[in-house]
XYZ file of N, CA, C and O in Angstrom:
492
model
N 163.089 -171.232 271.161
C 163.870 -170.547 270.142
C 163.566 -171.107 268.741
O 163.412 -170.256 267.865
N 163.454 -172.419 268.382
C 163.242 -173.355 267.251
C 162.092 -173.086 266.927
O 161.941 -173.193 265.710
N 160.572 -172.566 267.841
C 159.653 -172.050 267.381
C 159.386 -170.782 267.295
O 158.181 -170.611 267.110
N 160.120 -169.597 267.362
C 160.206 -168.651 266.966
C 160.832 -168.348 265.645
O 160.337 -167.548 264.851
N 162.228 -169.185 265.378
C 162.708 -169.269 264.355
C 161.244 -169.984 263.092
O 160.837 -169.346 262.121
N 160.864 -171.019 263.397
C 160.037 -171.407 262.181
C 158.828 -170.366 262.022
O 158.329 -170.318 260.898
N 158.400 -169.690 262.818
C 156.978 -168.969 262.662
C 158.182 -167.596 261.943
O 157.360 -166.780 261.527
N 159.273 -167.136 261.698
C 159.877 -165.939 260.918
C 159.851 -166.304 259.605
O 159.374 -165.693 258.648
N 160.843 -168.184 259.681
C 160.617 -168.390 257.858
C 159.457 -168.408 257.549
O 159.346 -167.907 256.430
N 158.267 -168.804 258.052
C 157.071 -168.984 257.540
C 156.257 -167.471 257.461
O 155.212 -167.269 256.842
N 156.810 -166.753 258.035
C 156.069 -165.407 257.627
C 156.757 -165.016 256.678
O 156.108 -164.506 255.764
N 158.383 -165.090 256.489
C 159.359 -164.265 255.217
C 158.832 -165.287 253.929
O 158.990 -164.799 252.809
N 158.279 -166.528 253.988
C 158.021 -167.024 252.318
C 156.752 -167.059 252.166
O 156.294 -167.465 251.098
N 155.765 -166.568 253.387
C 154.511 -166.092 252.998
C 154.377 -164.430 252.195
O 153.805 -163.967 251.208
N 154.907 -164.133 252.842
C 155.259 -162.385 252.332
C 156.276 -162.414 251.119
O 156.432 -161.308 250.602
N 156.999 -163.450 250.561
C 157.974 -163.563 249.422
C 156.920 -163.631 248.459
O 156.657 -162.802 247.587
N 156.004 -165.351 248.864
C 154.986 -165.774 247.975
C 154.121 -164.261 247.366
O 154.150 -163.908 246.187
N 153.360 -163.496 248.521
C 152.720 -162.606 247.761
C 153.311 -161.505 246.717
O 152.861 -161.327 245.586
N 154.510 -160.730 247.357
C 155.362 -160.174 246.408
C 155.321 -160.924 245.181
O 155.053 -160.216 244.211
N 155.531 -162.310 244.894
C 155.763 -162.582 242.951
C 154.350 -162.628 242.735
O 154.031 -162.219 241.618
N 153.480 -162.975 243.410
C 152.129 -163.046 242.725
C 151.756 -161.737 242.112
O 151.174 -161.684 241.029
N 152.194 -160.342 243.021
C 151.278 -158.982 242.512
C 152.358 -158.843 241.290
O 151.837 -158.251 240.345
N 154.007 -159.303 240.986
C 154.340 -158.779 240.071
C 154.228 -159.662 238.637
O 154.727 -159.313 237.568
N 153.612 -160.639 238.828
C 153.223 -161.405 237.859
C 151.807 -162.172 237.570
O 151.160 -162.708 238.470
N 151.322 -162.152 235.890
C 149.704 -163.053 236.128
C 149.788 -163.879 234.463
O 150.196 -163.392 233.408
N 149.392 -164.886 234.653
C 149.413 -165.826 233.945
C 148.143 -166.680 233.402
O 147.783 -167.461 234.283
N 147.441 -166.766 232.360
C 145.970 -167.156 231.948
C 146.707 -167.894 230.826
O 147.636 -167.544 230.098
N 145.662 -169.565 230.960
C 145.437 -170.588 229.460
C 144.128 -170.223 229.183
O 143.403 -169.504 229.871
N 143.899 -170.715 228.226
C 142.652 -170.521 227.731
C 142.445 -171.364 226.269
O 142.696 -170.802 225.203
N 141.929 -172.868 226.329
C 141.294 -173.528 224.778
C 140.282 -172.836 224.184
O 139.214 -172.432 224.643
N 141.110 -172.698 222.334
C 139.914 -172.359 222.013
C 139.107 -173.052 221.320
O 139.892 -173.434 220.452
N 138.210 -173.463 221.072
C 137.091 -174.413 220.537
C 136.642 -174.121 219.083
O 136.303 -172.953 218.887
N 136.599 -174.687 218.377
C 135.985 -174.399 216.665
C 134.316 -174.284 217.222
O 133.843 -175.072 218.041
N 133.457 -173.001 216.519
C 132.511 -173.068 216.677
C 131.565 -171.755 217.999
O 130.465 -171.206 218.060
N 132.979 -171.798 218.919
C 132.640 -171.049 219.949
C 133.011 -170.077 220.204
O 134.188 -169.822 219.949
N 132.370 -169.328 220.678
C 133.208 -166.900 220.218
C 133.734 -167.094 221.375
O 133.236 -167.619 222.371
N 134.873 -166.604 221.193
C 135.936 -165.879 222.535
C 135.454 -164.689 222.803
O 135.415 -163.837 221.915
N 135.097 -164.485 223.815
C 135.446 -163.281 224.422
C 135.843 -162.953 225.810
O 134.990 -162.912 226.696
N 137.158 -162.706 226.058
C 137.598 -162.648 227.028
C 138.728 -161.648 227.224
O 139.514 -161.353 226.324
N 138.764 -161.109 228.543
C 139.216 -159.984 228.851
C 140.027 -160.574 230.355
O 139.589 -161.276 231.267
N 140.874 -160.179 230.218
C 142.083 -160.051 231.214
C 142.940 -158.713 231.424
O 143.308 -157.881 230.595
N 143.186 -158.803 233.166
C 143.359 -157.001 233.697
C 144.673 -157.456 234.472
O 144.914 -158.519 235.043
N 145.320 -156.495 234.336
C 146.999 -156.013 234.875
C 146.976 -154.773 235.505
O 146.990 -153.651 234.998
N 146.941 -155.080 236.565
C 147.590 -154.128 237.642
C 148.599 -153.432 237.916
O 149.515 -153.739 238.679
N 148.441 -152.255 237.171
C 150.463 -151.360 237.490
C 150.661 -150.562 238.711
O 150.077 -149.483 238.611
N 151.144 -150.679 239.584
C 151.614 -149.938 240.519
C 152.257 -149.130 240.149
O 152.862 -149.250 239.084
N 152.377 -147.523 241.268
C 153.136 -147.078 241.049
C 155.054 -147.079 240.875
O 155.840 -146.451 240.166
N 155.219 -148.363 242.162
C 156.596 -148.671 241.847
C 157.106 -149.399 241.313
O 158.112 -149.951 241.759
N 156.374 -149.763 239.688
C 156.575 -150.527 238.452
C 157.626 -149.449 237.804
O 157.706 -148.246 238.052
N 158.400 -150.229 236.912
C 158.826 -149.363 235.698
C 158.301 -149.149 234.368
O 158.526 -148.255 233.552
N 157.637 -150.053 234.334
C 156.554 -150.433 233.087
C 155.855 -152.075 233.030
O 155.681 -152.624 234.118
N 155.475 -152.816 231.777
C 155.141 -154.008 232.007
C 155.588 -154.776 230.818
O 155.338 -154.251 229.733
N 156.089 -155.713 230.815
C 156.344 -157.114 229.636
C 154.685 -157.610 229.550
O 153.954 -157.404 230.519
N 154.181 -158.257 228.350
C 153.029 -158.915 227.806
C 153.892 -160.197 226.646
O 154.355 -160.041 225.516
N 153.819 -161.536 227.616
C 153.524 -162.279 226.219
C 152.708 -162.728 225.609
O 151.700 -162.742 226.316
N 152.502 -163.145 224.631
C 151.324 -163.481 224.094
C 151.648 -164.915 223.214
O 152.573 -165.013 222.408
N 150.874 -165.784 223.483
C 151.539 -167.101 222.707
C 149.981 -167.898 222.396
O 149.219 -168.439 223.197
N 149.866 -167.717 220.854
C 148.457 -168.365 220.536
C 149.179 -169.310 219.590
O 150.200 -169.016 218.968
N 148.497 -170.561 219.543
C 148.449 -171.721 218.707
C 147.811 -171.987 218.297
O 147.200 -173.009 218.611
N 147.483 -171.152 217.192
C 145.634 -171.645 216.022
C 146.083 -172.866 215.292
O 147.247 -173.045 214.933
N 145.124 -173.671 215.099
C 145.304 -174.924 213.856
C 144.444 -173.764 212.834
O 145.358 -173.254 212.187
N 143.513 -173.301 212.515
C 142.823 -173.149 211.900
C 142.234 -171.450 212.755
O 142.362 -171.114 213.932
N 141.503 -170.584 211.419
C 140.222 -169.956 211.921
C 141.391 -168.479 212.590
O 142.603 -168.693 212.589
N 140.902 -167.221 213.056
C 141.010 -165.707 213.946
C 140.746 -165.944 215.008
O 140.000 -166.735 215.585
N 141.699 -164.874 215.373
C 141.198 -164.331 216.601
C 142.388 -162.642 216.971
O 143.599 -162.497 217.133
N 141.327 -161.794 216.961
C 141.973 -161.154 217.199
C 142.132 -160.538 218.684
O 141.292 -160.760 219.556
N 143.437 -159.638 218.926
C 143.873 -158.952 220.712
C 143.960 -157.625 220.213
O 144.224 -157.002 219.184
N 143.472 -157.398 221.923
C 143.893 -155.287 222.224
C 144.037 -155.283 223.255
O 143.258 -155.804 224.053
N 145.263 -154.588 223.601
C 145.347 -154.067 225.106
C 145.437 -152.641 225.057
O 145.894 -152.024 224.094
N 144.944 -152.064 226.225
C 144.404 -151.227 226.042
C 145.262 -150.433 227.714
O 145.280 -151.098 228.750
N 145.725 -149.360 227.670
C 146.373 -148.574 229.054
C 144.833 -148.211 229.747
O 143.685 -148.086 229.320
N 145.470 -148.127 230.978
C 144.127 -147.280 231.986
C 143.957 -146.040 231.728
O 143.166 -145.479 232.486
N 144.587 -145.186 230.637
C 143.882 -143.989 229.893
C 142.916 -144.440 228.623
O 142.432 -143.469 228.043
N 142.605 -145.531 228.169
C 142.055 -146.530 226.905
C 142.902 -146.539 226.043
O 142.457 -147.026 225.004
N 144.131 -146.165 225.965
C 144.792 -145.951 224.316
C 145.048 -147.477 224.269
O 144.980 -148.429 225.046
N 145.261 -147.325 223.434
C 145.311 -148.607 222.334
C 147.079 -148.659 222.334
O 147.787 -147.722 221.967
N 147.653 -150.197 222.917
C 149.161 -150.223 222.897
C 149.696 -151.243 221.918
O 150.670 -151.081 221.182
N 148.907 -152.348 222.012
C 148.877 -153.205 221.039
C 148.050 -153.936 220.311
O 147.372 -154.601 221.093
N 147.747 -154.163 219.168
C 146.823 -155.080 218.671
C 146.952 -155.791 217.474
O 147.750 -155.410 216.617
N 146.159 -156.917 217.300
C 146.970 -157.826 216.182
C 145.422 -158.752 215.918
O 144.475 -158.780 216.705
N 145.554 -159.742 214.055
C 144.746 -160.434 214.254
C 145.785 -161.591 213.633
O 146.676 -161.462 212.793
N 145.192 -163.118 214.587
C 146.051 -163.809 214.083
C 145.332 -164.911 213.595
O 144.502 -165.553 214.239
N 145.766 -165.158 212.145
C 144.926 -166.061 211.573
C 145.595 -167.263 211.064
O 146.816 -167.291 211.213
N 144.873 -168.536 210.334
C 145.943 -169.444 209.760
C 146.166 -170.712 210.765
O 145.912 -170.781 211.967
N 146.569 -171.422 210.133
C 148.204 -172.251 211.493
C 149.299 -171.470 211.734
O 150.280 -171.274 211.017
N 149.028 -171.038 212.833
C 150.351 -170.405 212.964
C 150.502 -171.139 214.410
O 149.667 -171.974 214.758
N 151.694 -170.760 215.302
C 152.201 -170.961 216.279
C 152.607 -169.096 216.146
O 153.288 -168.649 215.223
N 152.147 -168.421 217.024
C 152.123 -167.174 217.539
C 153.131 -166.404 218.984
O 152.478 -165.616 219.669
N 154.067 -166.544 219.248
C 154.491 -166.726 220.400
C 155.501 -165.156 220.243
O 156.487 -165.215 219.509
N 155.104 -163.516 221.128
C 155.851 -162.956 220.897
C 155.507 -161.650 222.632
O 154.553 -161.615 223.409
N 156.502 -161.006 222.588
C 156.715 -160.164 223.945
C 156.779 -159.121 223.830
O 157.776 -158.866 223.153
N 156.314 -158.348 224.083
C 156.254 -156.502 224.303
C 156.977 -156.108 225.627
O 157.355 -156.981 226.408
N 157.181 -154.654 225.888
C 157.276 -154.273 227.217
C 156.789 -152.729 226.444
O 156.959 -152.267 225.315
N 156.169 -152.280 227.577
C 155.765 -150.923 227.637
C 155.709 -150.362 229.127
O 155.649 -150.800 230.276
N 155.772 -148.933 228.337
C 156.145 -147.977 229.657
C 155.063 -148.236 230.924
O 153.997 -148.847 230.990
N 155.640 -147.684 231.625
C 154.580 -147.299 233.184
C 153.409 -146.272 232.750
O 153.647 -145.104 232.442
N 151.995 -146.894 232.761
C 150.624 -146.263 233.062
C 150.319 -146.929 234.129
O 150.229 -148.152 234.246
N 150.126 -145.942 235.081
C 149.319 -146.783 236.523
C 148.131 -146.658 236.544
O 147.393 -145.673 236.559
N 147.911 -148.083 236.545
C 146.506 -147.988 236.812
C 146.169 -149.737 236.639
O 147.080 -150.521 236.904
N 144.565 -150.361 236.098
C 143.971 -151.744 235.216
C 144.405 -151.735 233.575
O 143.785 -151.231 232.639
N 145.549 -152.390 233.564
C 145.781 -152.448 231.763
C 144.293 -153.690 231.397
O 143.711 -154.501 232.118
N 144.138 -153.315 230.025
C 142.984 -154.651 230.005
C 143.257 -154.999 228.660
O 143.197 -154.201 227.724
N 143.572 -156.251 228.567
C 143.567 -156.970 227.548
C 142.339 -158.070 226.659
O 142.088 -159.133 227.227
N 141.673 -157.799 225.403
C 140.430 -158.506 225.297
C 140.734 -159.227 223.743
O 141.045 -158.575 222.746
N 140.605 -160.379 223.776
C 140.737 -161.273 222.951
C 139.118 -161.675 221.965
O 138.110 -161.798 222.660
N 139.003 -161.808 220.821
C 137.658 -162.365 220.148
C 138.332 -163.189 219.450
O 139.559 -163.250 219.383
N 137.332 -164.040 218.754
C 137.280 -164.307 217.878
C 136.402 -163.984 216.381
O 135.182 -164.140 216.327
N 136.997 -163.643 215.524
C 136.434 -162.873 214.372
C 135.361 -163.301 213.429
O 134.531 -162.554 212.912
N 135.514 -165.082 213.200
C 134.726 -165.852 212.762
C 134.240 -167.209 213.082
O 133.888 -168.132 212.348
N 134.321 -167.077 214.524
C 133.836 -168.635 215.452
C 134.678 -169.737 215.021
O 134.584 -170.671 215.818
N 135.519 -169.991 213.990
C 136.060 -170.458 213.612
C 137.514 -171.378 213.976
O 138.021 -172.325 213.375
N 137.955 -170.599 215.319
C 139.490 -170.500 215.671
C 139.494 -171.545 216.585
O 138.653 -171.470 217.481
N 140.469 -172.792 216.570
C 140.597 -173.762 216.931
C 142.173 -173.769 217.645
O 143.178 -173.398 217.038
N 142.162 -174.285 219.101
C 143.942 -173.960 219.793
C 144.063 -173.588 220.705
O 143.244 -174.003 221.525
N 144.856 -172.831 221.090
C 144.859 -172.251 222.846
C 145.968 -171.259 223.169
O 147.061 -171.231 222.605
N 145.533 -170.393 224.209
C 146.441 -169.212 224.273
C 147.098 -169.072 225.254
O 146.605 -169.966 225.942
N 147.839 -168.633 225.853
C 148.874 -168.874 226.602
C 149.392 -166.529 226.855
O 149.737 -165.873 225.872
N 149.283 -165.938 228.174
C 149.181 -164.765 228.268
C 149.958 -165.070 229.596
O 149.847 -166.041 230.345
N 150.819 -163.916 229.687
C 151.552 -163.711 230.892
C 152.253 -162.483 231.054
O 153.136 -162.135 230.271
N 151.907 -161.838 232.002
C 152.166 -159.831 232.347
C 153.054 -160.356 233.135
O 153.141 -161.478 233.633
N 154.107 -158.852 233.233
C 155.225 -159.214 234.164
C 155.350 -157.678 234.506
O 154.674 -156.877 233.861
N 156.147 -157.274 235.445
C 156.588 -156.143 236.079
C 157.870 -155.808 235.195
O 158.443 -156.887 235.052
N 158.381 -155.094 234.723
C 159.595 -154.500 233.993
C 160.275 -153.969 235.778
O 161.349 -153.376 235.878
């Protein structure tokens, strides 16, 4: 009985574990003075999403870099360039497009020194 019981919890927090993984994704990323960003990160919307949260949290000392995310029809939902010292730290939510949202980060003048901090969520 005691091993039937442990092989159920261990299947209900294996199957918990995957559930938060598909509704959430999380990327760091340093950026280096000198070296071009380019990087692209993809979000997965299901259909039984309501839409999606995006934060976005960059910490330049110095130097650009600009973001676009982009829906799985290509439109354009958000985009920004952030330059300076700043501490950058802000959250969106947008509606349900099902489909690969894709988000792509540069840098504008090799310049941008710091690190970024990105995390999609399920609404």
């Amino acid at each position: 009985m005691k091993k039937i019981f442990m092989i159920v919890c261990i299947f209900i927090l294996t199957l918990t574990s995957c559930i938060y993984v598909e509704d959430e994704s999380k990327s760091k990323y340093d950026i280096q003075k000198g070296k071009k960003i380019t990087d692209t990160y993809y979000y997965e919307v299901k259909e039984n999403f309501e839409g999606i949260k995006l934060n976005i949290q960059l910490d330049i000392e110095e130097g650009k870099v600009e973001f676009e995310l982009k829906n799985p029809n290509g439109d354009i939902e958000w985009s920004n360039v952030v330059e300076g010292e700043i501490n950058y730290n802000e959250t969106k939510e947008f509606e349900k497009v099902v489909g690969k949202w894709t988000l792509n980060f540069n840098s504008i003048d090799n310049s941008a020194q710091g690190n970024l901090k990105i995390k999609f969520n399920k609404k």
